[in-house]
Tab-separated table of C-alpha atoms and ligand atoms in Angstrom:
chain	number	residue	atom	x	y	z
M	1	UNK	CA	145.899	79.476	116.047
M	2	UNK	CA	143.315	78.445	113.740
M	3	UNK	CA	140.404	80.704	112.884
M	4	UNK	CA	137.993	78.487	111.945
M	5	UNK	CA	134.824	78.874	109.366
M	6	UNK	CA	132.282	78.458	112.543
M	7	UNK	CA	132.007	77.672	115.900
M	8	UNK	CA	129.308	76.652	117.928
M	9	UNK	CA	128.869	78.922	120.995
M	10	UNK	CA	127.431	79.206	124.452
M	11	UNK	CA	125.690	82.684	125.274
M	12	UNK	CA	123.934	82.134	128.845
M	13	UNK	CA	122.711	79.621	130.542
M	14	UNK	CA	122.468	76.543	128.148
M	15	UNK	CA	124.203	74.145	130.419
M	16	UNK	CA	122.168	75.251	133.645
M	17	UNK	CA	119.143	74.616	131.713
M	18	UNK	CA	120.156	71.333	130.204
M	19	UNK	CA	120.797	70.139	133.852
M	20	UNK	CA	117.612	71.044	134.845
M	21	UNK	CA	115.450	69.578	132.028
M	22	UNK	CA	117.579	66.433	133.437
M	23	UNK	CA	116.995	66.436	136.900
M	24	UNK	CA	113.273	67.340	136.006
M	25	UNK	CA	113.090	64.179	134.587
M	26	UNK	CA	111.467	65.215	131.408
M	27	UNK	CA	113.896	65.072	128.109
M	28	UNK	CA	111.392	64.087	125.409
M	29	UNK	CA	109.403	67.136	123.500
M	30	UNK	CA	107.028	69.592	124.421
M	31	UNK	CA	108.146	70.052	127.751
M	32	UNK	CA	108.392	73.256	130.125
M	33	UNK	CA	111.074	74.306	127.409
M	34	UNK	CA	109.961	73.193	124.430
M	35	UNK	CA	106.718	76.071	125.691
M	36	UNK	CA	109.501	78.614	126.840
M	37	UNK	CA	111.090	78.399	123.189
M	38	UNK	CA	107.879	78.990	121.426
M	39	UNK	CA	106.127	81.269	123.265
M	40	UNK	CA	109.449	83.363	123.444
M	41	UNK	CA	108.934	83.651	119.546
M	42	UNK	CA	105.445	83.846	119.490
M	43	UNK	CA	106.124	86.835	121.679
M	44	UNK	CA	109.318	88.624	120.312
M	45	UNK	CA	107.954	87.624	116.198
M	46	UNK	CA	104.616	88.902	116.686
M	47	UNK	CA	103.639	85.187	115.489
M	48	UNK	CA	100.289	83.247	115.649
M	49	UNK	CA	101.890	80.383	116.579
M	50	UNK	CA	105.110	78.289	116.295
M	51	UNK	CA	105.979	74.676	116.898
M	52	UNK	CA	109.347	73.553	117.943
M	53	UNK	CA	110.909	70.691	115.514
M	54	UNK	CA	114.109	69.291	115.051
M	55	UNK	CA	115.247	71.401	111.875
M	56	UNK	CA	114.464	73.768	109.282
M	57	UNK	CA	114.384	70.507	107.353
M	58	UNK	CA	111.786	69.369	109.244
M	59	UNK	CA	109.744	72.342	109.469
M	60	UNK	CA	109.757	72.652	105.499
M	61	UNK	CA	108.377	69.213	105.350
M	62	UNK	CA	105.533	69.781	107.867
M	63	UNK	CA	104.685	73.156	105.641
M	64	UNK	CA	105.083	71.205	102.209
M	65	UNK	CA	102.707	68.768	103.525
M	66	UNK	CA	100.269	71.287	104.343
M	67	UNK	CA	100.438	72.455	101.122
M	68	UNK	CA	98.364	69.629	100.128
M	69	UNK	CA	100.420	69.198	96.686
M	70	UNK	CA	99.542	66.810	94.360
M	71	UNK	CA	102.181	65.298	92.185
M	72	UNK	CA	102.724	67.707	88.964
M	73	UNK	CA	102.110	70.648	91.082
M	74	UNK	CA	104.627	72.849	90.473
M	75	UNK	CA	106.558	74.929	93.210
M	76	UNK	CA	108.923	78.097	92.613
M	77	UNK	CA	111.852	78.335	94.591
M	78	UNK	CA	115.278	79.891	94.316
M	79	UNK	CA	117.790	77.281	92.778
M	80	UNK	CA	120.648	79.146	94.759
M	81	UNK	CA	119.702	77.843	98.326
M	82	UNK	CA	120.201	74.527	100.715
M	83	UNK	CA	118.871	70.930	99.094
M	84	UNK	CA	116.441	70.969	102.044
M	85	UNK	CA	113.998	73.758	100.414
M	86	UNK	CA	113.103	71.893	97.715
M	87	UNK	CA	113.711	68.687	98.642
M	88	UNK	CA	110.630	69.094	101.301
M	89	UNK	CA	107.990	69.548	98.455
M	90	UNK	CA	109.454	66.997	96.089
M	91	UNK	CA	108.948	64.709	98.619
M	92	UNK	CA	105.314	65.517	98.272
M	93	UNK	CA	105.800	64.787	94.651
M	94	UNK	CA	105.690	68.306	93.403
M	95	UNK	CA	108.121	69.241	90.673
M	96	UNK	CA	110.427	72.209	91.215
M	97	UNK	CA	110.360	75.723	88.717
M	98	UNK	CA	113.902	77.808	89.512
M	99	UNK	CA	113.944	81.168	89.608
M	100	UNK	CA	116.859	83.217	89.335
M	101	UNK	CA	118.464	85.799	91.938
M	102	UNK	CA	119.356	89.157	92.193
M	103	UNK	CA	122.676	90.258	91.739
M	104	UNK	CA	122.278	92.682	94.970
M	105	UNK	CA	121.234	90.388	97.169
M	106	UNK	CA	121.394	86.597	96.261
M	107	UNK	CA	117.808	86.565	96.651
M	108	UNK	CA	115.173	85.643	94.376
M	109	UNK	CA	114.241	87.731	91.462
M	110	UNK	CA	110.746	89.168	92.093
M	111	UNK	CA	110.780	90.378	88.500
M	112	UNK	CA	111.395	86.981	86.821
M	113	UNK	CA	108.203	85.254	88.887
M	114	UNK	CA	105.232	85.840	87.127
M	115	UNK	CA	106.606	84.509	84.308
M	116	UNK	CA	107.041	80.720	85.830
M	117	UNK	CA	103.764	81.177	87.095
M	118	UNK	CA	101.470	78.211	85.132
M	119	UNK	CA	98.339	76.614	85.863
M	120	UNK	CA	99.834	73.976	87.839
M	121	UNK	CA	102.204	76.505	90.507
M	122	UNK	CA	100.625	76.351	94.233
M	123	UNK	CA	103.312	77.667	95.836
M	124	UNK	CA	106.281	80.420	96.136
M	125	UNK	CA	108.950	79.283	98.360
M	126	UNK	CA	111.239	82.294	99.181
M	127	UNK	CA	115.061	82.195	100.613
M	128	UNK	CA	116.003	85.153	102.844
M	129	UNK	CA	119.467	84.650	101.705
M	130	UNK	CA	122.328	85.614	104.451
M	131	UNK	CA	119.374	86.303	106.374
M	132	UNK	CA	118.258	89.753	104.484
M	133	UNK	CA	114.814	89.701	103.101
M	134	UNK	CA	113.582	88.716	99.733
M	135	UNK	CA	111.304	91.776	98.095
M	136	UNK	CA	107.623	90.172	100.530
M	137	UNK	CA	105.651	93.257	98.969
M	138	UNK	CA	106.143	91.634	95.567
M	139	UNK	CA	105.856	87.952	96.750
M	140	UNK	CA	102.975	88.626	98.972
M	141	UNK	CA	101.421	90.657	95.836
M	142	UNK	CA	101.560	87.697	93.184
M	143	UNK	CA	100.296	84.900	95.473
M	144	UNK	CA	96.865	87.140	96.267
M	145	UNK	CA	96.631	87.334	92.578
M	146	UNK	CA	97.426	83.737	91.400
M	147	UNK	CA	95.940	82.277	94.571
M	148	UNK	CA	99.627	80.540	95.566
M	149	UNK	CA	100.512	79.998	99.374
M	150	UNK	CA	104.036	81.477	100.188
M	151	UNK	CA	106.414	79.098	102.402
M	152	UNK	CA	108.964	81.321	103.682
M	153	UNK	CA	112.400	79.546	104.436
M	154	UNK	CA	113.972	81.764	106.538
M	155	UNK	CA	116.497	79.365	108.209
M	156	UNK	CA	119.102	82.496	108.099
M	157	UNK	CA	116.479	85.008	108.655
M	158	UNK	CA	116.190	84.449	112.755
M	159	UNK	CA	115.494	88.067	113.927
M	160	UNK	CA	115.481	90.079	110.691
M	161	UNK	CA	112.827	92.211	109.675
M	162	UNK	CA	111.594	93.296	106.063
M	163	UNK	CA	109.237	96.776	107.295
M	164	UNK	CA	109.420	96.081	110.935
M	165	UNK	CA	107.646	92.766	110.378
M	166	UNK	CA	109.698	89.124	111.500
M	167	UNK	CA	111.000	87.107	108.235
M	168	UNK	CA	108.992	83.945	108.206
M	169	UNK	CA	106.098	85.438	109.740
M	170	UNK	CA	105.103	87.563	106.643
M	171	UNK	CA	104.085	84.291	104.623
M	172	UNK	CA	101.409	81.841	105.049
M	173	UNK	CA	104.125	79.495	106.939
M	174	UNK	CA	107.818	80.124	107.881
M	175	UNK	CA	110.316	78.460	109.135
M	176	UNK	CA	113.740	78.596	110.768
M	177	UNK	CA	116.689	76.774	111.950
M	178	UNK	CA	119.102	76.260	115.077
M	179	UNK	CA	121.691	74.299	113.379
M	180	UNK	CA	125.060	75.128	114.457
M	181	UNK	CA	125.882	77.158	111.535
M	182	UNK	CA	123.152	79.533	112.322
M	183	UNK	CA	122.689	82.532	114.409
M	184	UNK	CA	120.634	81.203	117.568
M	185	UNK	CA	121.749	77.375	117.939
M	186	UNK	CA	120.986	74.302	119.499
M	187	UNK	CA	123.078	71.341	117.507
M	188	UNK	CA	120.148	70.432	115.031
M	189	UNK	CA	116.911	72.274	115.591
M	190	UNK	CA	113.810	74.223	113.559
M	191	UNK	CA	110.837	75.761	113.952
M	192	UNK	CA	107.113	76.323	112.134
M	193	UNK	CA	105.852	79.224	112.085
M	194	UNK	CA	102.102	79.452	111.433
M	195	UNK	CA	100.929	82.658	110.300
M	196	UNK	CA	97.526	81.453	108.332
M	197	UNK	CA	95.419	80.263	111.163
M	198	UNK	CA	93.643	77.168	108.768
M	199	UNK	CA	96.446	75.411	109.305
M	200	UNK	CA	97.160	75.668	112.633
M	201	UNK	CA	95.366	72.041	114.019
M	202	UNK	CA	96.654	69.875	111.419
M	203	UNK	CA	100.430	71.128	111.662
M	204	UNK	CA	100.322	70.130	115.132
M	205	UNK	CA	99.204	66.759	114.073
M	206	UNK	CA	101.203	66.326	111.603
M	207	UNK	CA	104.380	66.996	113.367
M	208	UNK	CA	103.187	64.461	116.482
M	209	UNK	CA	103.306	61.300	113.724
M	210	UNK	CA	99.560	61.934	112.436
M	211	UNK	CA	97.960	61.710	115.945
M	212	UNK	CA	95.877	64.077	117.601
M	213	UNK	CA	97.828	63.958	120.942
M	214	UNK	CA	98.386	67.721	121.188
M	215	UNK	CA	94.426	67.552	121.632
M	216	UNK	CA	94.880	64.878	124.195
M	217	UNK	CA	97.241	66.799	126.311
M	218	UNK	CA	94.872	70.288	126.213
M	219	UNK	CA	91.995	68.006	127.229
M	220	UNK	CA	89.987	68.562	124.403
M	221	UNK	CA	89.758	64.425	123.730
M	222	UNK	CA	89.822	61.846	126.048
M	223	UNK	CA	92.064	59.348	124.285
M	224	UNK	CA	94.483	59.855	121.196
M	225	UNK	CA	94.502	58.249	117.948
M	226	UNK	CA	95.769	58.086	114.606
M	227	UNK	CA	93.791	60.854	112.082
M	228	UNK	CA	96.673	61.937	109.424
M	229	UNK	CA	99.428	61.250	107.732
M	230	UNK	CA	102.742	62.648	109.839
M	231	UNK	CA	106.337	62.029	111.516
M	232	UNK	CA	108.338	62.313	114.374
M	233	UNK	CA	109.213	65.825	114.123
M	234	UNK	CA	109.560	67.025	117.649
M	235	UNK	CA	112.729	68.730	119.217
M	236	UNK	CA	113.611	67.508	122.287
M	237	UNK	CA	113.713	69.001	125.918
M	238	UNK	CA	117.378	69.097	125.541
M	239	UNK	CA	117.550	70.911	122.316
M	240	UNK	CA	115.258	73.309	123.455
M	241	UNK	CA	117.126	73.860	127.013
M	242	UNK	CA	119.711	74.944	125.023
M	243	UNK	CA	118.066	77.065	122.891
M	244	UNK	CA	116.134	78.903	125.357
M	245	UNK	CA	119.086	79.739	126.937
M	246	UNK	CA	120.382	81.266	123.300
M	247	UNK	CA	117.246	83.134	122.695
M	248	UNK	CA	116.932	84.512	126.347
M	249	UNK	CA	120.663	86.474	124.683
M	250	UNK	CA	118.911	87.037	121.426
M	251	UNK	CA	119.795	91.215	121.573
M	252	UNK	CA	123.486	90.510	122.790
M	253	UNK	CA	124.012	87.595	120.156
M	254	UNK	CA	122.763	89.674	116.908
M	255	UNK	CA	124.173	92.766	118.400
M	256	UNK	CA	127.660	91.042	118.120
M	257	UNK	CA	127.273	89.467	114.462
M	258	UNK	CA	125.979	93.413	113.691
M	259	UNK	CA	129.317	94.508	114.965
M	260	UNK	CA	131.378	91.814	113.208
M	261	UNK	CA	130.088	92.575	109.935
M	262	UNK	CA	130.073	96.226	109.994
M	263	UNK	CA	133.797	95.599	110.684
M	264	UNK	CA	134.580	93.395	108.085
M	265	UNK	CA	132.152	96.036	105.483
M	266	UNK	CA	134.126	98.467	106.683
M	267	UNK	CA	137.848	97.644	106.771
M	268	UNK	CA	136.970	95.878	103.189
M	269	UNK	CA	135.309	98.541	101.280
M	270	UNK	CA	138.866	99.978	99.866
M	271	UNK	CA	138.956	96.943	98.719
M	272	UNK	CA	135.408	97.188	96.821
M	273	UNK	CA	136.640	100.950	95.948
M	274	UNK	CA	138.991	99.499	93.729
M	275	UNK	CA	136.957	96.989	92.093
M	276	UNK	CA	138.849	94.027	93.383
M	277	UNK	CA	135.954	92.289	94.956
M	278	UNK	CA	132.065	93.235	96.106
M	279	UNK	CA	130.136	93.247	99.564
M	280	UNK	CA	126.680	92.832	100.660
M	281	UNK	CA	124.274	94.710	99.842
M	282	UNK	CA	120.953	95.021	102.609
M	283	UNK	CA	118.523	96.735	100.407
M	284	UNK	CA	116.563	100.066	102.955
M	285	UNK	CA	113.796	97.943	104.012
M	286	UNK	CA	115.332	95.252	105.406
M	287	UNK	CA	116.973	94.780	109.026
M	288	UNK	CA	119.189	92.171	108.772
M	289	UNK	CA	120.635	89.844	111.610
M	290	UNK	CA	124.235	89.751	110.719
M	291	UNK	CA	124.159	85.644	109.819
M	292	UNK	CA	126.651	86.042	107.127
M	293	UNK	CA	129.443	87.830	105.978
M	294	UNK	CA	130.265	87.215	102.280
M	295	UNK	CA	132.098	89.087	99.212
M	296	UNK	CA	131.968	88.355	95.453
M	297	UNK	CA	135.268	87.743	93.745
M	298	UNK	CA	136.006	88.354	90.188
M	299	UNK	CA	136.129	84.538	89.098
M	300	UNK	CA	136.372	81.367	90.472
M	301	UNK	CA	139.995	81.038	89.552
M	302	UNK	CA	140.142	83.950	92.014
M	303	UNK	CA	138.112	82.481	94.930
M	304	UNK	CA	140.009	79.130	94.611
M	305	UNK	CA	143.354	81.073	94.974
M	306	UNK	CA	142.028	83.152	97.539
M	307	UNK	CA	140.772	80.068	99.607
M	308	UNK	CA	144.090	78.579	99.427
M	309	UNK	CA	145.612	81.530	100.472
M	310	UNK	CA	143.729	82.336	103.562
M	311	UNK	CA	143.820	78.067	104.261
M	312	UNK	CA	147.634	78.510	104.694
M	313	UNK	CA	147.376	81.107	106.767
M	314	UNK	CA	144.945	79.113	108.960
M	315	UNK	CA	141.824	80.934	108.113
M	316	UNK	CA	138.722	79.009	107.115
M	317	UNK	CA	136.851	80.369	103.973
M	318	UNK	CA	134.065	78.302	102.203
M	319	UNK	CA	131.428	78.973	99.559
M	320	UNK	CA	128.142	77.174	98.974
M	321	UNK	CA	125.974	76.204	96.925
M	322	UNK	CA	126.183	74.385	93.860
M	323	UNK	CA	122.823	75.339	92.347
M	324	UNK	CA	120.204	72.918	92.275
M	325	UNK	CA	119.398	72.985	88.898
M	326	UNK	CA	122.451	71.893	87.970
M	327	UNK	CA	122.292	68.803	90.401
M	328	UNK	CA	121.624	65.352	88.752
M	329	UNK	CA	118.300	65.585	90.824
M	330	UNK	CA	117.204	68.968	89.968
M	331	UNK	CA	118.386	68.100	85.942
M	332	UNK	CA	116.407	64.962	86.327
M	333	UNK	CA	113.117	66.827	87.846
M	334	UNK	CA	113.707	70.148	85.880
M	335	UNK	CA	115.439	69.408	82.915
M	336	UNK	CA	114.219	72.043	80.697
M	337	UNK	CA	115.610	74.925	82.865
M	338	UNK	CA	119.482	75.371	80.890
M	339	UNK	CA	119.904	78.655	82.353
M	340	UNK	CA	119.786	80.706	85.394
M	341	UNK	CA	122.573	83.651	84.131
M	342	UNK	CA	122.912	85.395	87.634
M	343	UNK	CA	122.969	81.940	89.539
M	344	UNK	CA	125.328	80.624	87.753
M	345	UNK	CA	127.301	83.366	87.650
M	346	UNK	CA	127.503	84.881	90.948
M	347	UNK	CA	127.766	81.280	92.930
M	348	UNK	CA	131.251	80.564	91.558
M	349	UNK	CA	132.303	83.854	92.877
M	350	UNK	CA	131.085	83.828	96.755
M	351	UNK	CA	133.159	83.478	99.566
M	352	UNK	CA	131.764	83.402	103.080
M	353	UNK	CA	134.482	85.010	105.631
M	354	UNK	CA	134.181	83.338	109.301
M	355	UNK	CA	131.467	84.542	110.968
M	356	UNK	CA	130.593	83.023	114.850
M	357	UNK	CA	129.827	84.880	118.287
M	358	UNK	CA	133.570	84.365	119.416
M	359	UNK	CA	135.035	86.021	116.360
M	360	UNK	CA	137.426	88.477	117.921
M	361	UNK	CA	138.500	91.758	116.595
M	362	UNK	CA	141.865	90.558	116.325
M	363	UNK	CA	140.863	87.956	114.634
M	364	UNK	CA	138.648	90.216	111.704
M	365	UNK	CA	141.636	92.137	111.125
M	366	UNK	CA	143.916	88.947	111.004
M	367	UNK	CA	141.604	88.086	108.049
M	368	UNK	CA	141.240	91.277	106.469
M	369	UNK	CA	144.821	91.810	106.442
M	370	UNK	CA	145.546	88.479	104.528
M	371	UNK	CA	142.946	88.904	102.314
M	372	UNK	CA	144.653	92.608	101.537
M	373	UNK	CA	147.579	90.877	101.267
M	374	UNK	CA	146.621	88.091	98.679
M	375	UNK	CA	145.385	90.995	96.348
M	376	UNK	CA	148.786	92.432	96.578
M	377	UNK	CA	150.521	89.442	95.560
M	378	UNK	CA	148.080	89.366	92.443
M	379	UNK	CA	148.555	93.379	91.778
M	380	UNK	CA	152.307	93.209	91.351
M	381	UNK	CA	151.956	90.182	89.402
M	382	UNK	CA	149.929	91.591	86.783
M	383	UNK	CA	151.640	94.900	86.880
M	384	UNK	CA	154.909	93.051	86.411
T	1	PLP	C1	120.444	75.781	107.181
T	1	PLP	C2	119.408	75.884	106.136
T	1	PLP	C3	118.375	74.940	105.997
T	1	PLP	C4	118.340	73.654	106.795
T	1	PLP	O1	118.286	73.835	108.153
T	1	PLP	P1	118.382	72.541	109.115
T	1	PLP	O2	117.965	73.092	110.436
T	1	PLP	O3	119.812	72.094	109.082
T	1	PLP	O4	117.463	71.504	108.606
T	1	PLP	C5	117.392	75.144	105.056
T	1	PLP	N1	117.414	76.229	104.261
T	1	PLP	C6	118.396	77.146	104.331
T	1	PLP	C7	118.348	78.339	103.440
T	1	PLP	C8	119.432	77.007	105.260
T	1	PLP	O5	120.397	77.919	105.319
């Protein structure tokens, strides 16, 4: 039996709900769902107010747009994350600065900031990497004193908190993501979350294709027209049936990803005793939700053998990502950024482990063992 990387999960009652959106008759967005979903994380967050979308992608692109870059602007973002981060403001024509990351937590180095800060930067775009927070405090600190707005992508971050407060809602926008890799899921789907009230009316027109219908449907206008630019960002009743159903198990769901990690941190830390590899680290004021469960090999040569190892055994390992700024398109938009040491460094050495709601125990220390045993192999060999 396989165990594979991820797999997409039902936790309640997503089908129930799908059939009733159905026989309700109403499958487009912002139906009775689409309000369930949002008001649930309005609620739970402590959030002004979020909008449902279709992805993380999409929310990203609503925030970039209400960013109001113009081109040259410049944009600081992590260059260890998903294209998606970036690609949402270079769509707007702004031109990407990467920072580096920590070596503790893949995150963003708060230290190295200030110094990309120039006359052109308008925003900070911070990663909560495996869903542990980047250092806010800091963040939160330089944009008061530079004037920048902070665009929190916190696709991973669903239910973490950095001091008791919701990732994405500490920013001036957040957003997340219900892809089926993530933590809550519902195929593809995102949401905004708008912490900084200005922008509140125009994200709701710019995610309903530039028209004021939101307006239309609260009465506040009588007929609805064209006013911005926008797109067809919407989720749809189905997505968010689904969804609802996932967030209505919210506790159970992070509960179990809490328990599968502290397993695999625990059965692996001999391991990181005897300096043959390196787990997480959640720095004491953050609450993480569990998304991923990842450890840092010596080398790549390692990881590559160690990936082929656990692949014959029927285990599922991956890493991401190949940094940006050493993508043609972030060379070609960034090209006089040669180095990021810790990016570089500690991205040819992650391995993600599987990590899904139907992980069983068995299955962890299935894994564990032939990861124990793959190190074995490579201990006699170089004692030999
Ligand atoms: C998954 C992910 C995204 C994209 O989310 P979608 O919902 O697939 O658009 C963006 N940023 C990060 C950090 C992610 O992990």
């Amino acid at each position: 039996m396989q165990i594979p990387f991820n797999k997409p999960f039902i936790a309640g009652r997503e089908l129930h709900y799908i059939e009733q959106a159905v026989k309700d008759g109403n499958l487009a967005g912002d139906g009775p769902f689409t309000k369930k979903c949002t008001t649930w994380m309005e609620h739970h967050f402590s959030a002004n107010k979020v909008l449902l979308v279709h992805s993380c992608t999409a929310a990203l692109e609503i925030a970039a747009i209400l960013c109001d870059l113009q081109p040259g602007d410049e944009i600081i973002v992590p260059s260890y994350t998903f294209v998606s981060t970036v690609n949402a403001f270079v769509l707007r024509g702004a031109k990407p600065v990467f920072c580096d990351i920590r070596p503790d937590t893949m995150n963003m180095d708060e230290s190295k900031i200030e110094g990309l800060i120039t006359p052109r930067t308008r925003v900070i775009a911070p990663v909560h990497y495996a869903g542990v927070a980047c250092d806010m405090d800091r963040i939160m600190e330089l944009a008061a004193k530079y004037n920048l707005l902070v665009v929190e992508d916190a696709a991973q971050g669903v239910c973490s908190r950095y001091k008791g407060q919701a990732l994405g809602t500490i920013g001036n926008l957040g957003c997340y993501s219900f892809h089926e890799t993530k933590n809550f899921i519902s195929g593809e789907g995102g949401a905004l979350v708008i912490n900084d009230r200005r922008f509140i009316e125009r994200a709701e027109i710019i995610r309903e294709k530039g028209t004021d219908r939101s307006r239309f449907f609260r009465g506040q206008v009588d007929k609805y027209t064209w006013v911005d630019i926008g797109s067809s960002y919407l989720a749809s009743e189905l997505t968010a049936a689904f969804l609802y159903a996932q967030l209505e198990e919210a506790g159970k769901i992070t509960q179990k990803r809490h328990e599968i990690w502290q397993q695999y941190h625990q059965l692996l830390r001999p391991l990181e005793e005897a300096g043959i590899l390196r787990l997480p680290v959640i720095p004491a004021d953050c609450t993480h939700n569990g998304h991923m469960f990842y450890i840092l090999l010596e080398s790549q040569s390692v990881r590559a053998a160690l990936i082929a190892h656990l692949k014959i055994h029927d285990i599922m390992a991956v890493f991401h990502y190949v940094p940006l700024h050493s993508s043609p398109m972030g060379k070609s938009l960034c090209p006089e950024v040669s180095r990021l040491p810790v990016t570089e460094n500690l991205s040819e050495r992650l391995l993600r482990l599987p990590c899904y709601y139907e992980l069983t125990d068995g299955d962890i220390l299935k894994i564990v063992s032939e990861i124990k045993s793959f190190f074995k192999g490579i201990l006699k060999t170089v004692i030999l």
